[in-house]
PDB file of C-alpha atoms in Angstrom:
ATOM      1  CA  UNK Q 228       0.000   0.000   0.000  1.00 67.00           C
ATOM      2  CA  UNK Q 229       1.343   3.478  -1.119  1.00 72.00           C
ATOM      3  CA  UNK Q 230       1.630   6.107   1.387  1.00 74.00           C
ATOM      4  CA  UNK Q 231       0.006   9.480   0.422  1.00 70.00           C
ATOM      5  CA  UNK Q 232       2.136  11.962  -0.086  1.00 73.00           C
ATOM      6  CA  UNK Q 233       2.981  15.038   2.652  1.00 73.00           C
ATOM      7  CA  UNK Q 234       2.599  18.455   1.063  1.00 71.00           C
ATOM      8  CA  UNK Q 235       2.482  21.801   2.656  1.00 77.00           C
ATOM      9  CA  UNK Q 236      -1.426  22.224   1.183  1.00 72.00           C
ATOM     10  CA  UNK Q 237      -3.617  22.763   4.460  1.00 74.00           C
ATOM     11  CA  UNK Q 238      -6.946  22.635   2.280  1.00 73.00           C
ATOM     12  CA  UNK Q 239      -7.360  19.660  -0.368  1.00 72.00           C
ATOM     13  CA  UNK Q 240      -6.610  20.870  -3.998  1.00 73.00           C
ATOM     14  CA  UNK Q 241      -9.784  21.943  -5.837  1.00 72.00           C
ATOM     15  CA  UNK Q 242     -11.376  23.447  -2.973  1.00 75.00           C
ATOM     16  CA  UNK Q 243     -12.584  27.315  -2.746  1.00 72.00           C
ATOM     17  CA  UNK Q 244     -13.751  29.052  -0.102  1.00 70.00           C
ATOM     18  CA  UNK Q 245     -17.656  30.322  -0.056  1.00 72.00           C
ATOM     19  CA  UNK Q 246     -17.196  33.612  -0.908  1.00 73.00           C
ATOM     20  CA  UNK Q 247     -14.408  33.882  -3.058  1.00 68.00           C
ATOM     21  CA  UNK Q 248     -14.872  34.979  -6.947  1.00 68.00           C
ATOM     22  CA  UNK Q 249     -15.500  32.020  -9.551  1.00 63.00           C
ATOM     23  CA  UNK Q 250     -12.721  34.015 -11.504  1.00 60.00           C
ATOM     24  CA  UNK Q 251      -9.798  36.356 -10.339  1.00 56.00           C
ATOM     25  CA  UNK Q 252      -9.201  39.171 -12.295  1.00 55.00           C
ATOM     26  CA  UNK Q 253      -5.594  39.881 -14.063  1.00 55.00           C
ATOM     27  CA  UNK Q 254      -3.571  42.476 -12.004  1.00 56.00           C
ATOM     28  CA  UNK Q 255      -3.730  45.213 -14.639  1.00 53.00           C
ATOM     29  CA  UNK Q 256      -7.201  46.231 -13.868  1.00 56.00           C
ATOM     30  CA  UNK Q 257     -10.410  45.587 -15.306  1.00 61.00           C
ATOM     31  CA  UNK Q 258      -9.868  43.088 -17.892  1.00 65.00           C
ATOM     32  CA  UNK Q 259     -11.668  45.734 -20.487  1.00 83.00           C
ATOM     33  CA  UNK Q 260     -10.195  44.730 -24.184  1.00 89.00           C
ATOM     34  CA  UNK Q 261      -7.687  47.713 -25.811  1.00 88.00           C
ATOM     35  CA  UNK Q 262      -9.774  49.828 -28.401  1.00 91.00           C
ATOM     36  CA  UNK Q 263      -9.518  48.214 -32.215  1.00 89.00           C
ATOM     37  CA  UNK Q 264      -7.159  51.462 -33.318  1.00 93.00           C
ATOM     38  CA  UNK Q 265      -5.072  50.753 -30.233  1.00 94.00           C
ATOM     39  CA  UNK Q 266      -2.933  47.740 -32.700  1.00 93.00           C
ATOM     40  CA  UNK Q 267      -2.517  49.964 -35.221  1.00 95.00           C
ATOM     41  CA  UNK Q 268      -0.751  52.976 -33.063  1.00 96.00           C
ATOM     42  CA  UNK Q 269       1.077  50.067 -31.876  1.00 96.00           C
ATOM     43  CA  UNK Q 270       2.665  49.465 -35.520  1.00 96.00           C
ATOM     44  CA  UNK Q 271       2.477  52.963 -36.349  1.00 97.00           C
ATOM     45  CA  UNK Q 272       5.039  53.712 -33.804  1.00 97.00           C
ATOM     46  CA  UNK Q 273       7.480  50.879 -34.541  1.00 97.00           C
ATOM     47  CA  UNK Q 274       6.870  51.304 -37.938  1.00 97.00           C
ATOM     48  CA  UNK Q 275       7.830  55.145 -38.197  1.00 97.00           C
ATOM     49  CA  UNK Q 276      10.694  54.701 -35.782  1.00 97.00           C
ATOM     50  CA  UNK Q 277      12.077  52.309 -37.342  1.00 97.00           C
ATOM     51  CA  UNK Q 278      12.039  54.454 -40.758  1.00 97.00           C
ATOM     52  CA  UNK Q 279      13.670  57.098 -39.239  1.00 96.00           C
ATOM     53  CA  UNK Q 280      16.675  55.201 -38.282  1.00 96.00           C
ATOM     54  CA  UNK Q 281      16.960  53.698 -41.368  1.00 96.00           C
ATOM     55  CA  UNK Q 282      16.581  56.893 -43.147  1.00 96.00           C
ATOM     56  CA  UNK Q 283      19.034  58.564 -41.101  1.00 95.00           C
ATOM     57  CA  UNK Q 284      21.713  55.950 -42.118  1.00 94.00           C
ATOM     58  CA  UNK Q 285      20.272  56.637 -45.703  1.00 95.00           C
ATOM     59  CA  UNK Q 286      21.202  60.245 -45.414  1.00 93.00           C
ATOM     60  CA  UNK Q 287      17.286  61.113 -46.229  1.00 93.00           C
ATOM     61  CA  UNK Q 288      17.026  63.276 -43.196  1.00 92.00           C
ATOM     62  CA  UNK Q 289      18.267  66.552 -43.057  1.00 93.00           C
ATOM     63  CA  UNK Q 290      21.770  67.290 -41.382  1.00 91.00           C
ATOM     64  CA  UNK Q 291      22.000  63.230 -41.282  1.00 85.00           C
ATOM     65  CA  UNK Q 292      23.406  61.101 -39.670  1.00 92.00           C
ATOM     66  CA  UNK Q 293      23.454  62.507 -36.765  1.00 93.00           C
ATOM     67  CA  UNK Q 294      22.736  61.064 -33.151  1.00 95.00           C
ATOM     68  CA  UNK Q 295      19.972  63.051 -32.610  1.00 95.00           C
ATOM     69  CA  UNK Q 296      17.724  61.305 -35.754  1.00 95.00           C
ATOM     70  CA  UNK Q 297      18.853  58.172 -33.708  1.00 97.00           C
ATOM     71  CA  UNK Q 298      17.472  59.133 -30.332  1.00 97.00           C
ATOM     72  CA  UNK Q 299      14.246  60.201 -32.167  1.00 97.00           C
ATOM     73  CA  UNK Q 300      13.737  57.061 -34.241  1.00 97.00           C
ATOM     74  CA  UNK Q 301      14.702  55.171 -30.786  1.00 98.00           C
ATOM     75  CA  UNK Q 302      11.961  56.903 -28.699  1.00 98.00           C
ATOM     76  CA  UNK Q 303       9.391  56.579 -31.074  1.00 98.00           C
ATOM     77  CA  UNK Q 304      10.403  53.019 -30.827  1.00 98.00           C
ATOM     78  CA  UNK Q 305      10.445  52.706 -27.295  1.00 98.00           C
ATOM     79  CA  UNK Q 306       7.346  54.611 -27.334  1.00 97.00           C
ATOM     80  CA  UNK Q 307       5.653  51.594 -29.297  1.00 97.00           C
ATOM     81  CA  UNK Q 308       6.961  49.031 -26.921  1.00 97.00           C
ATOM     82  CA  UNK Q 309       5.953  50.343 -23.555  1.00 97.00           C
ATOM     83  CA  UNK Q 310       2.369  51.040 -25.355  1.00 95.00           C
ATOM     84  CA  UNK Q 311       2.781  47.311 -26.448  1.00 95.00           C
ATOM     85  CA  UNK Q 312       2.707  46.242 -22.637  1.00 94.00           C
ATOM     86  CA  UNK Q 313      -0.467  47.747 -22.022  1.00 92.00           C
ATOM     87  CA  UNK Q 314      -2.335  46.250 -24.800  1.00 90.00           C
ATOM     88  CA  UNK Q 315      -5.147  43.718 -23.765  1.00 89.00           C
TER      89      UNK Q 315
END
């Protein structure tokens, strides 16, 4: 005969308690979906920063290359990504 198993689990797994929600929410907030445009900024941003970097090395821009079209491009970038973690 197989001896059960000692875990640290003082209630049986499966169990809930009476009052606690059929379904926890994420920890960002309401769970509300992002608006349909919000994709499109999304790619907007990564898209147009990404063309001004390249266009910089192109020497499309004026006074390029320079650092400064690099920072832009870059924060339009970044801009895109941190926008990215708040899609839903």
């Amino acid at each position: 005969m197989a001896r059960p198993r000692k875990t640290s689990r003082i209630t049986p797994k499966g169990t809930r308690p009476q009052n606690a929600p059929a379904q926890q929410q994420s920890a960002g907030g309401q769970g509300e979906q992002s608006a349909s445009w919000f994709g499109w900024l999304i790619a907007a941003l990564l898209g147009i920063g990404t063309a001004v970097i390249v266009s910089n090395y192109m020497s499309w821009l004026p006074g390029s290359p320079a650092s400064a079209w690099i920072a832009v491009g870059l924060a339009i970038v970044l801009a895109g990504i941190l926008l990215a973690t708040r899609w839903r």
